[in-house]
Structure formats: structure tokens, C-alpha cells
XYZ file of C-alpha atoms in Angstrom:
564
model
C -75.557 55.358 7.429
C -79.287 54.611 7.523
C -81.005 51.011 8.014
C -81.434 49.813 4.668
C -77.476 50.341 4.350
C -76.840 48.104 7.294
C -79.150 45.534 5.753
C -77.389 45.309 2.563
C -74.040 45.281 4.058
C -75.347 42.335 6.265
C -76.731 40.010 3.340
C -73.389 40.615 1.250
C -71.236 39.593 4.352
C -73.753 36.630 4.602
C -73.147 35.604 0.990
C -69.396 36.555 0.972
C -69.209 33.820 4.211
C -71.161 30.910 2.235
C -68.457 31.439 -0.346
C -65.584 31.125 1.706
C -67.056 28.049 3.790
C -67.986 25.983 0.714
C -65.210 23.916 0.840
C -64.889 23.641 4.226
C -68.517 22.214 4.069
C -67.089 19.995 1.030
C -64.458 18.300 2.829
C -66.809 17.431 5.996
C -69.108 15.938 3.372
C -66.480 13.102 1.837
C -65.584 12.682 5.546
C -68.484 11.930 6.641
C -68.980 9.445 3.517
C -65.352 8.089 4.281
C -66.705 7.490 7.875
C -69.673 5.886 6.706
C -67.739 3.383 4.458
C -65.686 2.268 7.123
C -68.488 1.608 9.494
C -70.351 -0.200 6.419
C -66.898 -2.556 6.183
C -66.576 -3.052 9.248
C -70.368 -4.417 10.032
C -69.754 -6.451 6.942
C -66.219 -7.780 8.042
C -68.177 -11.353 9.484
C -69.344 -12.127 6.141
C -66.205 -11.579 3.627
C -62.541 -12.496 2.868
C -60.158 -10.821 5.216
C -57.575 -8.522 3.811
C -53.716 -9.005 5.040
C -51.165 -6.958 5.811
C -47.757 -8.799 5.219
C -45.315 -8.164 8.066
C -42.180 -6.695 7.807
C -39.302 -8.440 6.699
C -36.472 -9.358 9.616
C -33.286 -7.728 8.925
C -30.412 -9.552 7.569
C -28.671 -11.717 10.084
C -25.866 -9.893 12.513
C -23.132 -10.974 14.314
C -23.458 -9.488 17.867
C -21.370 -7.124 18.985
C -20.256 -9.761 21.686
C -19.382 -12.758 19.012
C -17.519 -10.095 17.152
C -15.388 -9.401 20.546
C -14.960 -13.478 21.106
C -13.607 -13.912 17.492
C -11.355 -11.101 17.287
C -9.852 -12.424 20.568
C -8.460 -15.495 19.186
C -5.119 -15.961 18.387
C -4.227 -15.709 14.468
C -4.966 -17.479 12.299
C -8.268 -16.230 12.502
C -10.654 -18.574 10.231
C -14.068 -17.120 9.163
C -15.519 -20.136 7.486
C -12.293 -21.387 6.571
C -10.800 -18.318 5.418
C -8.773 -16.589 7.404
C -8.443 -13.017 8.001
C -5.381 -11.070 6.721
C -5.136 -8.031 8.420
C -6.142 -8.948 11.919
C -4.360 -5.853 13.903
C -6.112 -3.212 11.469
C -9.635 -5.576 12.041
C -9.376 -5.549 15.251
C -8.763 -1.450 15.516
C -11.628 -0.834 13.741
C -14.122 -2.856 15.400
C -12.266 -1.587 18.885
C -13.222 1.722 17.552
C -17.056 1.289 16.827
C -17.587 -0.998 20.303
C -17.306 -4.137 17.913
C -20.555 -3.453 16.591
C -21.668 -5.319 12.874
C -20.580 -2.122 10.183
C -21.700 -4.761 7.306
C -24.335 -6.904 7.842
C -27.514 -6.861 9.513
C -29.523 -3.740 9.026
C -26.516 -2.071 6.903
C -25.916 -5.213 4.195
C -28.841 -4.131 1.819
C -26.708 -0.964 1.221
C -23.546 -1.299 2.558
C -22.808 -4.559 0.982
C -23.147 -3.822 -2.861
C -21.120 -0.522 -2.116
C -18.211 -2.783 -0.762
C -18.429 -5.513 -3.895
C -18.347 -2.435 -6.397
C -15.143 -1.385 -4.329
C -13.412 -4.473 -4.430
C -14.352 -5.213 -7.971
C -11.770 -1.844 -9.317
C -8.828 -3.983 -7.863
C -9.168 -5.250 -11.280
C -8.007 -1.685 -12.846
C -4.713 -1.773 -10.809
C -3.279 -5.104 -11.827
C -4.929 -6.989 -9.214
C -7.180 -10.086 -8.832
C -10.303 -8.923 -7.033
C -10.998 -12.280 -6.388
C -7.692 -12.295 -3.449
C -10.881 -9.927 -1.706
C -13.526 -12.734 -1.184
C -15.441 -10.626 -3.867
C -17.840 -13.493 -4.918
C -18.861 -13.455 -0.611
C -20.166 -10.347 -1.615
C -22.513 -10.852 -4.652
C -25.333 -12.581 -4.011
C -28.246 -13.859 -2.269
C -25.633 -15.276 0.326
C -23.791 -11.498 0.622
C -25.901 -10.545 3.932
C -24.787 -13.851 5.853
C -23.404 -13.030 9.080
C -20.267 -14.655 8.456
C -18.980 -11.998 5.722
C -19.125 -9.276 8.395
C -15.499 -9.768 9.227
C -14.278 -10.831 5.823
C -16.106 -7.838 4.464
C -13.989 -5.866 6.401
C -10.901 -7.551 6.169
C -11.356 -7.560 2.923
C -11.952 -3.617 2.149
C -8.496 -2.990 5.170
C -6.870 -5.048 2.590
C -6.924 -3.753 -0.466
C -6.668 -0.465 1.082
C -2.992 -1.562 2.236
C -2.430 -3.113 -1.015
C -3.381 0.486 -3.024
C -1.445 2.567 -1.134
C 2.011 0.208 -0.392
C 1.340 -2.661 -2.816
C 0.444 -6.104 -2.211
C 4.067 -7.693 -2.415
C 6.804 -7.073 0.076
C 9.258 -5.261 -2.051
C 12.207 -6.591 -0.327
C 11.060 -10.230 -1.423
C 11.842 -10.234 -4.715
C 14.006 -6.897 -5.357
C 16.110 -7.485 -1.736
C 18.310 -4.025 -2.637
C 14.481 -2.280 -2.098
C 15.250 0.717 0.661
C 12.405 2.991 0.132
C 9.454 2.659 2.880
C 5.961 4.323 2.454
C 4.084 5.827 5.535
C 2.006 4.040 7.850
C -1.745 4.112 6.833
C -4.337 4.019 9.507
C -6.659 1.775 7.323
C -9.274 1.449 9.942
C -10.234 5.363 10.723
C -9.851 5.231 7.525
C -12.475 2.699 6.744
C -14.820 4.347 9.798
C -14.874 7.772 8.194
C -15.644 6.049 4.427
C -18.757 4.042 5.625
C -19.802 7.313 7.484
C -19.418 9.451 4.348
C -20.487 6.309 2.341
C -17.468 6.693 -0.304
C -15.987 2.981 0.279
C -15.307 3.078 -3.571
C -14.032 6.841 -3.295
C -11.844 6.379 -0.801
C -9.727 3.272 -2.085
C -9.395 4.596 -5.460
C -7.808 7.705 -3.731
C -5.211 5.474 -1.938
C -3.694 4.379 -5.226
C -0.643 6.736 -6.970
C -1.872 9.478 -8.453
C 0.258 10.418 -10.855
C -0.264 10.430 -14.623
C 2.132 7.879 -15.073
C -0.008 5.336 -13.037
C -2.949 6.408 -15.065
C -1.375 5.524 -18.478
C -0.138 2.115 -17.269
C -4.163 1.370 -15.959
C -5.269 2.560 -19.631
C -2.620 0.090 -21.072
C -3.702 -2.599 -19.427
C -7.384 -2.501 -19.904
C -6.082 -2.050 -24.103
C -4.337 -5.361 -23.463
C -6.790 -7.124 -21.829
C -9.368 -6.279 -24.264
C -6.468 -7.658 -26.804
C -6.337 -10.752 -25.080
C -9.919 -11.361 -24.628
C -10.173 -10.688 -28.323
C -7.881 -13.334 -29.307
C -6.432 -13.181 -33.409
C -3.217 -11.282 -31.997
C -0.610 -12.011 -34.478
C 1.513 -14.645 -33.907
C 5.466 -14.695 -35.003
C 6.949 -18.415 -35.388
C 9.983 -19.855 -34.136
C 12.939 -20.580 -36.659
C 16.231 -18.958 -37.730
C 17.488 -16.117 -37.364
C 15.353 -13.648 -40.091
C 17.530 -10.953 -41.620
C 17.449 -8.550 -44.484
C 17.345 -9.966 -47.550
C 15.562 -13.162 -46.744
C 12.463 -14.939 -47.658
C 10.486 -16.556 -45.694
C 6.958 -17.384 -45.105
C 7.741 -15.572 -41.341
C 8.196 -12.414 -42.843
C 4.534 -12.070 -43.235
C 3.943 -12.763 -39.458
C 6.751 -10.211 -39.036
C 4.295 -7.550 -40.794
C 1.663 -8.383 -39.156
C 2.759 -8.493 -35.895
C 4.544 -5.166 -36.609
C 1.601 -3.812 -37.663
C -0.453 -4.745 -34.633
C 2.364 -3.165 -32.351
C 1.796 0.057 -34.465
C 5.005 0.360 -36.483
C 4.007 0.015 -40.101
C 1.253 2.585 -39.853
C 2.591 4.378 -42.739
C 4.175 1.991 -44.563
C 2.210 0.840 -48.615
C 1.336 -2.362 -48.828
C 4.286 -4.846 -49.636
C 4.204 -6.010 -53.303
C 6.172 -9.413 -52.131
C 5.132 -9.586 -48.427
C 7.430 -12.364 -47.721
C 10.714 -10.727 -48.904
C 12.461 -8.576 -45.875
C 12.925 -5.823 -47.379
C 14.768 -2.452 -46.379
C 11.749 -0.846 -45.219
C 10.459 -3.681 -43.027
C 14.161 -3.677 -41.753
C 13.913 -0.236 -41.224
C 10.619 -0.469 -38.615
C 12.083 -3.454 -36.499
C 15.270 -1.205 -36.296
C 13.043 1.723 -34.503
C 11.202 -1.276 -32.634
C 14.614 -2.452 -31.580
C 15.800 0.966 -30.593
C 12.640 1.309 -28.228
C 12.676 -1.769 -26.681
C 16.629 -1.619 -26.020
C 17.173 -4.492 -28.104
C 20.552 -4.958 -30.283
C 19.275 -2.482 -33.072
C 20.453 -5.000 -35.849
C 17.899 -5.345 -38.088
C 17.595 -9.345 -37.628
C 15.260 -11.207 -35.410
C 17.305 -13.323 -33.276
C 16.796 -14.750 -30.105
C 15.970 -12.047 -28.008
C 14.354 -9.879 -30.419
C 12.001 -12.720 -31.415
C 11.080 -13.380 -27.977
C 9.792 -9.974 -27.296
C 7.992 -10.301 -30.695
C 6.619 -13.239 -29.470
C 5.046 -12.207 -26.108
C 1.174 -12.993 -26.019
C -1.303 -10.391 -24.774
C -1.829 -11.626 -21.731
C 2.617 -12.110 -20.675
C 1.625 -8.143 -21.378
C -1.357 -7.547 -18.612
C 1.063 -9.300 -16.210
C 4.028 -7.121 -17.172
C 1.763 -4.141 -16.779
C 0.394 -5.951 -13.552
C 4.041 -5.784 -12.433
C 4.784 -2.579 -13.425
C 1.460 -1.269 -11.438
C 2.710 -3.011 -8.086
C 6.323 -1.173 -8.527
C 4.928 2.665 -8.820
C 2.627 1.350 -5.430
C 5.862 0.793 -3.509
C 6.933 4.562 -4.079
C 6.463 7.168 -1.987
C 3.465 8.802 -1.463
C 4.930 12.076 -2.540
C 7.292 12.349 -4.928
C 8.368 15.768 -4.380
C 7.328 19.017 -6.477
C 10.268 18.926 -7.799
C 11.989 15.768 -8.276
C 14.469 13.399 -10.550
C 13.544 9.593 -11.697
C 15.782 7.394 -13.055
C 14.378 4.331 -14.977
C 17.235 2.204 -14.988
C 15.163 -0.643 -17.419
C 14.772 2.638 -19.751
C 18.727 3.739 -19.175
C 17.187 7.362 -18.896
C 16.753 10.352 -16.032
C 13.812 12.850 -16.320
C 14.250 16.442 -13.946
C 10.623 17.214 -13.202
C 8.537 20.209 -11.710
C 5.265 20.613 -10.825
C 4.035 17.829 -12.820
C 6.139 18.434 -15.642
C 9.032 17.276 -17.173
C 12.041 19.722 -17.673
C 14.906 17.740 -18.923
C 15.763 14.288 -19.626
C 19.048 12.577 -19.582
C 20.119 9.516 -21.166
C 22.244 7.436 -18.477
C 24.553 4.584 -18.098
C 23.370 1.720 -15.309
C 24.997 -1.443 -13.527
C 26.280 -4.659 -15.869
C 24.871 -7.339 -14.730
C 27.171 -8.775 -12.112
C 26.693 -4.700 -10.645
C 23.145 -4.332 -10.684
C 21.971 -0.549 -10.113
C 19.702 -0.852 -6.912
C 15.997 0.576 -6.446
C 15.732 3.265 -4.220
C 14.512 6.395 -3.240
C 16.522 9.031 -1.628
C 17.201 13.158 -1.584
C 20.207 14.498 -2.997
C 21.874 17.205 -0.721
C 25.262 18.215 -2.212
C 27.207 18.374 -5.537
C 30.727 17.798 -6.217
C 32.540 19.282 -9.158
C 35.791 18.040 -10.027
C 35.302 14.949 -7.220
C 38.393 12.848 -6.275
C 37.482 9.009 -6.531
C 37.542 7.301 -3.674
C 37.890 3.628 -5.335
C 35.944 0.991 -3.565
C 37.203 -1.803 -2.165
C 35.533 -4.179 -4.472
C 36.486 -2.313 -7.273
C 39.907 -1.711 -6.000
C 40.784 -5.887 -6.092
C 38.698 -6.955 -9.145
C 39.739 -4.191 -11.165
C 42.389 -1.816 -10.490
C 44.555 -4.049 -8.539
C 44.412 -7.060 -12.173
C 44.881 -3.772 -13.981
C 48.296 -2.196 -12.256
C 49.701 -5.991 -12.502
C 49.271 -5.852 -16.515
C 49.737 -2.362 -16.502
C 52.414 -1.414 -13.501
C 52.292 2.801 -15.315
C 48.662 2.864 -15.575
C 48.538 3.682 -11.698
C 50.380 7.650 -12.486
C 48.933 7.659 -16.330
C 45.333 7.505 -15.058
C 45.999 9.884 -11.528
C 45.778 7.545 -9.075
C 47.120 7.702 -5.545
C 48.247 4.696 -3.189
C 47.791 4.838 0.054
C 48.754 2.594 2.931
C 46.776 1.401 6.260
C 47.636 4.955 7.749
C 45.911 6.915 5.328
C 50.221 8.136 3.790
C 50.861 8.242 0.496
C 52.537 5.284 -1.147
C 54.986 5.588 -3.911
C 53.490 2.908 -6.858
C 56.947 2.661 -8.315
C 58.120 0.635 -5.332
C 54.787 -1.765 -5.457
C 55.139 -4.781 -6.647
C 51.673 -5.546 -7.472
C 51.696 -8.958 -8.361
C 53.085 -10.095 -4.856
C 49.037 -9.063 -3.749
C 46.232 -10.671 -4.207
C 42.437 -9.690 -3.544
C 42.306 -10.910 -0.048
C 46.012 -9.551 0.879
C 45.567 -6.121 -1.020
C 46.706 -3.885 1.606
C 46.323 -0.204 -0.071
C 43.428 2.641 -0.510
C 43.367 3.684 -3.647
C 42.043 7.284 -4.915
C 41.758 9.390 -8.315
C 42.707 12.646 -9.010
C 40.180 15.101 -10.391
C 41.351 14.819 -14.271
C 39.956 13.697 -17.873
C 40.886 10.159 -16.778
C 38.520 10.201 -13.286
C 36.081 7.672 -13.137
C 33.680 9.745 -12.314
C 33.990 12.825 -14.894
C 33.965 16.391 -13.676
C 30.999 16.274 -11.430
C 29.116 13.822 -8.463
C 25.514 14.610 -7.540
C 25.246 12.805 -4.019
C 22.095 11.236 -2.644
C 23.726 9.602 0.306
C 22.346 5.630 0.708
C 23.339 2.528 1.983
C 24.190 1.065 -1.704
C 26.931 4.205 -2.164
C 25.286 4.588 -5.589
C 24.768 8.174 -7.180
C 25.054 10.076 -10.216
C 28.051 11.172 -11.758
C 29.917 11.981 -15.114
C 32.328 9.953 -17.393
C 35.369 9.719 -19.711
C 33.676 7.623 -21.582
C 31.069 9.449 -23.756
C 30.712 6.760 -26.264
C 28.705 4.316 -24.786
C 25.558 6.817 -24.594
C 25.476 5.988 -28.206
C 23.967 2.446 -27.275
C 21.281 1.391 -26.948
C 21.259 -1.026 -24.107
C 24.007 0.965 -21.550
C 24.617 -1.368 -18.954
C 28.765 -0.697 -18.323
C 28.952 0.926 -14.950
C 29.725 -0.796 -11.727
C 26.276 0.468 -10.512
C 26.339 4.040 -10.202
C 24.472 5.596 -13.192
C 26.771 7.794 -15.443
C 24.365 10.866 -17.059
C 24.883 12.399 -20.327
C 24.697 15.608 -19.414
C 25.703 16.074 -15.520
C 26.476 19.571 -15.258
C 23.476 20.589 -16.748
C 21.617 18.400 -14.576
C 23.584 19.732 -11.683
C 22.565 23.205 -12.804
C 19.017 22.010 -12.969
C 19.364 20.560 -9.076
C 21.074 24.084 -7.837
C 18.037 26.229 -9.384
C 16.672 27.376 -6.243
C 19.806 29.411 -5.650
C 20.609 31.869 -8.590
C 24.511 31.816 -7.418
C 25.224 28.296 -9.660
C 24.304 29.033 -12.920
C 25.515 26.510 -15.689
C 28.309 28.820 -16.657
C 29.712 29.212 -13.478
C 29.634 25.135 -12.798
C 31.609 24.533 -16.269
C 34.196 27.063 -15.245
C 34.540 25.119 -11.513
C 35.147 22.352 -13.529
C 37.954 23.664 -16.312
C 39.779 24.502 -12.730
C 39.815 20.818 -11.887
C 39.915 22.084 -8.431
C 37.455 20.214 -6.359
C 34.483 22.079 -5.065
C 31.546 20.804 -3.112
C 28.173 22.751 -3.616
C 25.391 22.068 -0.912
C 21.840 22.380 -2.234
C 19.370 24.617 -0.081
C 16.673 22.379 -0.828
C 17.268 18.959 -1.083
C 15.773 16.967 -4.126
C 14.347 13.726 -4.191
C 15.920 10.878 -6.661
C 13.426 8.109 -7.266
C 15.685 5.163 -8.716
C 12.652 2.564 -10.411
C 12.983 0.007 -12.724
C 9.906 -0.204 -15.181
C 9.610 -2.410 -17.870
C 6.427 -0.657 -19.079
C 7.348 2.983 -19.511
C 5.019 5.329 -20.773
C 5.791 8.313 -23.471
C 3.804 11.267 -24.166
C 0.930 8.848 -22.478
C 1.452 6.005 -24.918
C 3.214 2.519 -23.409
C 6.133 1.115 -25.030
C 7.534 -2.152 -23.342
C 11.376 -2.859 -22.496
C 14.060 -5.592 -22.259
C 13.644 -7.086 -19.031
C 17.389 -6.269 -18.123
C 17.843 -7.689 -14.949
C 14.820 -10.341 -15.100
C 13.404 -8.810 -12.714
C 10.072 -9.105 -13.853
C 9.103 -12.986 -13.824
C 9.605 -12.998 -9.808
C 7.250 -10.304 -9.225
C 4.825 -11.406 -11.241
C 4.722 -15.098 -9.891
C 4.504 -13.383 -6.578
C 1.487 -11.520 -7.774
C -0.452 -14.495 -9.216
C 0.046 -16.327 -5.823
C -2.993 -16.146 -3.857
């Protein structure tokens, strides 16, 4: 390469390098100005206002991790500005647990606390009063006080509790109550939802699950939106309206019918004060779904369910909320419910329902109990052992009327030694229910109480399903004849249903066990929970339909729920 070469490769390297620093010499340029701005402000800053930079805001006030220790060591009642904490043990586990440091005020409130009043506030959607929570503590320009800090917590434990076990002791208004939920551990549980910040998340989760639970919460926001509303038609009190009459009522009948969704298909009436067939016709099917007497005529109890304002229905649903809280938290995959309010059984799997079975409950002096329990064994053609109860207030009033009805109807007498006591040499009338000596059992038979099969759930109330002679009553409506066992419509089938995990039980087989009226127990491999509720508010193909309040169970547990 010669010389002039090198020189023009020099000069376009030379250019090529101005190019590339140009902007480096453009930025040292407005830095330099920059620089030369500041120095200008400051020489100037003895003769102009002086600019301010606010300070930062103190965080919200804190309890300290020691006051926290000192209040949680007094004895309960503990009162945090004259409300007192009402879950003290789970409180004081949690704050144990984080070295009693403040998890809701201080330096957390601006974003803990609105998370925790949005939390509390869905109580609401489950029948309950958010305000029981301290809610309004939490709202506010006041919400960051260092007094909520324990009452935020306390607060969050207990509605947790109250989601996952409900808020009323069972046992205090339904005392024949036997099924227990697990234990919670409420305050790892709160620990892990303030570190995952899902304090809503987590509570909603604690609630029942099931689809059931769902359509009641859909219900009741329908009827509170009805009762906010106001204009719900309103049925008057007089005589008894039947078919055939006129009367100014029967227009409030119609309308009220029509609100409840019954005339939906119905023309309009050319005389709508004249009960006519067709009106008579849609307060039969009302009747029939309620379990009212399926007359046709609005009497006394017909007319007061006609009568019921929308909000007596929030607090039914309210009720009926609280009840499906006190159930287990499983159910079982597969698994029977009996609504004895509904006088019905429904077999389900996986989510589903595969049969349903209308069923006989308790009169009212023999109340069918609530409980949960798992059936293990089935009895086909089941002797009767006769309770004692049963044995002196009916049998023993029976055999004095009827001295033959003891052999007619297979029953066996039997003495203090367990031997067999000829009836024909009893004179019954010489006992009375205090000096009845005997035992008395029935033979399997088409006169035993308790048909041609038992499905056994053992419990402390001795109550389970069975069969019956009398195949009437599932006619009724209302079916409240037993002496608190429930009677099913269709036992063996059900039976069949309960044995499906072994193939050796098919239906077949079962009815021919029970043509031999030989008795044969039948232990299931695996075991099926029976869930025995009684809901007022039962829910259909998702829609609610509302039921006679058999046992009045419902006003107790309601006032119990609209106590603070």
C-alpha cells in the first residue's frame, strides 16, 4: 500500500470517529448547561422564595409488639375499647406465632385494612350480619387506629370459624345434633392468607362448597332484592277461601301466586275474583310442594305460608345457610341425604344424584333426629327388636284390646332371661308401662314393622332406614307416621344402590333373600355416609322452593342468629 493510501484511510477513520462521538459530545454539552443552572440557582438562592420538600408522612399508629403481649395476657373478657374479643385462644396463637408483632395496623393498614373490610363485608352472602365483625372499625378514616389491630384480627378468626362450623352451637337449639366438624387451625390459617394476601380468598373457601349451598346464596340475594323492592303481594286474613267462592282475596291470591311463579302460563282471568278450577288447580301444585294439606282451600296453614313477607324468607334462607355449615366438611363421594322437612332421600355420586326416594319421618311426639353417620351393614328380612318405649305405649295398649294380635302380627314374648314366653298365658292387662316385664320381638313377615329390609347406620338415637307394610302413606304429602326411623319407598333398591361396590348383591339377588324371609345380614365393603338434615329451603334442579316448617324448628335458629 503506498502513502497516499495510508492518508486516505487515516482522514476516513478521522471522520468515521467524529460521527460516532457526536453524541457523546451532545450529552456533555446539556451537562455542562445543567451544571451551570444549578450553580446560577444556587448563587441566586439569597434573593428568592425557597422551594419545600414536604416530609414523609408517619405511618399509621401500631400497637407494639410488647402492648400486644400485655393485652393478650389478661384474663377473658378481653375488652378492646369496650368490645371484647371472641376468639381469644385462636388470637392469642396467632400473634404467639408472629412474636406478637402488629399484622394490621401500622405500616400494613393502608393495604391490609381495606383487604380485611372487603372480607368481612361477603358474610353478608352467607346469611350473616357482617356487622357481628366490627366491619364499620374497618371503613374509614378511623380504620388504621391502633386499637382495631386486635379486633381486626379477632374479627377475620371469627368469621373464619363461623364459615366453616357455623356461628350457632348446633346442639342449642336442635339438642338431638351428633355430627361434629374438624378442628380448624384459624390462625396458620390467617398467617399464610396475609402472606399470600388472599384474606377474601381464603374465607370464602372455608364455606360448603357444594352446589346446594350455592343455590341457597343465589336465593337469598333474589329475596333480598325482593324485600328491598317492596310491592310484594300481599294475601289478607279472613275465612277460609275455597273453590267456588268470591271474594275480593281471590285477586291477592293471583297475585301472590303469580309472584311465587305458579300462574306463569295461566290467560288472564275474565272474573279475577271468582276461584275458579284453574286457580284451584295452581295452589294444589303449590300445596303439594310446600307439603301442605293439598286441598285446594286456603286455610290456616296454607294462608300463613302465603302470607310470609320477603324478608321471614332471607331469614329462613339465613337459617337454612347456618344448617349446611354444621355438616361435615366432606360429604363423601358417594353418599345418601335425607331431608326429613322434604320427607325425601337422594343416593348421590360424584356430585350427582342417582336415585331419590320418597320417605316416611317421625310424628311429632317422635321427632326424626339430625345426624350424620356411615352405614356399614344391611339386613334383609330383619327381626324387630321392639323398643322399650314402643313396647309400653304401643304394643303392650295394643295386646290388652287385642290379646290375638300378639301371634296374628309374629310377635315373640320373652321374659327377663331372654326364654320364650307363651302370650296365651299373659294376662296383659295385669301390666302396666312401668311393671311391663317382657322383651318383645317380630318375626321377619308381611306384618314386620320394619318391611323386608334394615339399612343400619349405627347412632346413639337407634334411628335408620328401613321398609314398611304400610305402602299407603307414601301417597301423602306430609309423611310424618313413623316413630322416628324413616321408612323409604323403595329400600331394596336403595340397598342395591348402597352394595354397588361389590357386584355379588345385585337387586335380583336382594328380592330373592327377601321372598325367603330368612334373615340375612349383608356387610358393605365400603361404608357410606347418611347425612340426616332438615331444610326448610330445599333447592330443585337449582331453583328454591320453601317447606312446612314441620317440627318448628326454624324460629329458634333464626332468633339465635339475629342475636348479636
Amino acid at each position: 500500500m503506498g502513502a497516499a493510501d495510508c492518508r486516505r484511510g487515516g482522514k476516513r477513520e478521522q471522520r468515521a470517529l467524529r460521527r460516532r462521538s457526536a453524541p457523546l459530545r451532545a450529552s456533555l454539552s446539556r451537562a455542562l448547561g445543567l451544571l451551570a443552572l444549578v450553580l446560577l440557582l444556587g448563587a441566586c438562592a439569597g434573593r428568592g422564595p425557597s422551594i419545600e420538600v414536604p416530609p414523609e408522612a408517619p405511618p399509621p399508629p401500631a400497637l407494639s409488639a410488647e402492648e400486644i403481649h400485655q393485652l393478650l395476657g389478661r384474663a377473658p373478657p378481653i375488652l378492646i375499647d369496650g368490645v371484647a374479643l371472641g376468639n381469644v385462644d385462636a388470637v392469642r396463637s396467632f400473634y404467639a406465632a408472629r412474636e406478637h408483632r402488629p399484622a394490621f395496623t401500622g405500616i400494613e393498614c393502608t393495604r391490609r385494612m381495606p383487604a380485611l373490610a372487603e372480607a368481612l363485608a361477603q358474610a353478608a352472602a352467607h346469611g350473616l350480619n357482617p356487622a357481628d365483625y366490627h366491619l364499620d372499625r374497618f371503613r374509614g378514616a378511623a380504620a388504621c387506629a391502633a386499637a382495631n389491630e386486635l379486633l381486626a384480627s379477632d374479627a377475620w378468626l371469627r368469621l373464619a370459624q363461623h364459615l366453616h362450623a357455623g356461628r350457632i352451637d348446633p346442639r342449642t337449639v336442635e339438642p338431638d345434633w351428633t355430627a361434629t366438624r374438624p378442628e380448624l387451625d384459624r390462625a396458620t390459617l390467617l398467617t399464610q392468607a396475609l402472606a399470600q394476601e388472599t384474606l377474601a380468598a381464603s374465607l370464602a373457601a372455608l364455606a360448603p362448597q357444594d352446589a346446594y349451598y350455592r343455590a341457597l346464596q343465589a336465593a337469598l340475594a333474589l329475596w333480598r332484592e325482593r324485600a328491598q323492592g317492596g310491592n310484594w303481594p300481599v294475601l289478607d286474613s279472613g275465612p277460609t277461601l275455597r273453590p267456588g267462592d268470591r271474594d275480593p282475596r281471590v285477586r291477592q291470591l293471583r297475585e301472590r301466586l303469580a309472584a311465587e311463579g305458579y300462574l306463569a302460563e295461566l290467560p288472564a282471568a275474565a272474573d279475577p275474583e271468582l276461584y275458579d278450577g284453574e286457580l284451584a288447580q295452581q295452589l294444589r301444585r303449590y300445596q303439594q310442594a310446600a307439603h301442605l294439606d293439598v286441598d285446594g282451600a286456603v286455610g290456616r296453614e296454607t294462608l300463613a305460608e302465603l302470607t310470609r313477607s320477603p324478608a321471614e324468607r332471607v331469614a329462613q334462607l339465613a337459617a337454612n345457610l347456618e344448617r349446611w355449615r354444621w355438616l361435615p366438611d366432606s360429604l363423601g363421594e358417594r353418599h345418601i341425604r335425607v331431608n326429613i322437612a322434604d320427607f325425601q332421600l337422594e343416593a348421590r355420586a360424584g356430585g350427582r344424584i342417582e336415585a331419590v326416594h320418597r320417605i316416611i319421618v317421625g310424628k311429632q311426639l317422635r321427632r326424626t333426629p339430625s345426624f350424620s353417620a356411615s352405614m356399614r351393614y344391611i339386613v334383609v328380612n330383619p327381626w324387630w327388636e321392639v323398643p322399650r318405649r314402643l313396647a309400653v305405649e304401643d304394643k303392650l295398649p295394643l295386646f290388652q284390646r287385642e290379646p290375638e294380635a300378639v301371634q296374628r302380627l309374629g310377635f315373640q314374648v320373652l321374659d327377663a332371661s331372654n326364654q320364650i314366653v307363651d302370650p296365651a298365658g299373659i294376662d296383659w292387662n295385669a301390666y302396666t308401662r312401668r311393671s311391663f316385664p317382657f322383651r318383645l320381638r317380630q318375626q321377619p313377615g308381611p306384618e314386620n314393622a320394619l318391611g323386608k329390609v334394615k339399612l343400619m347406620f349405627p347412632n346413639r338415637h337407634d334411628v335408620y332406614l328401613h321398609d314398611t307394610p304400610g305402602r299407603t302413606l307414601f301417597e301423602r304429602s306430609r309423611r310424618n307416621f313413623s316413630s322416628g326411623c324413616m321408612r323409604v319407598e323403595h329400600p331394596l333398591a336403595l340397598a342395591a344402590w348402597a352394595l354397588a361396590d361389590s357386584q355379588a348383591w345385585p337387586l335380583a339377588r336382594l328380592e330373592a333373600i327377601a321372598a325367603s324371609q330368612k334373615e340375612t345380614s349383608i356387610s358393605l365393603k365400603q361404608r357410606v355416609p347418611v347425612h340426616v338434615q332438615y331444610l326448610t329451603a330445599v333447592v330443585d334442579a337449582g331453583e328454591v322452593r320453601f317447606v312446612y316448617d314441620l317440627y318448628q324448628r326454624d324460629a329458634a335458629l333464626i332468633a339465635a342468629l339475629q342475636t348479636p
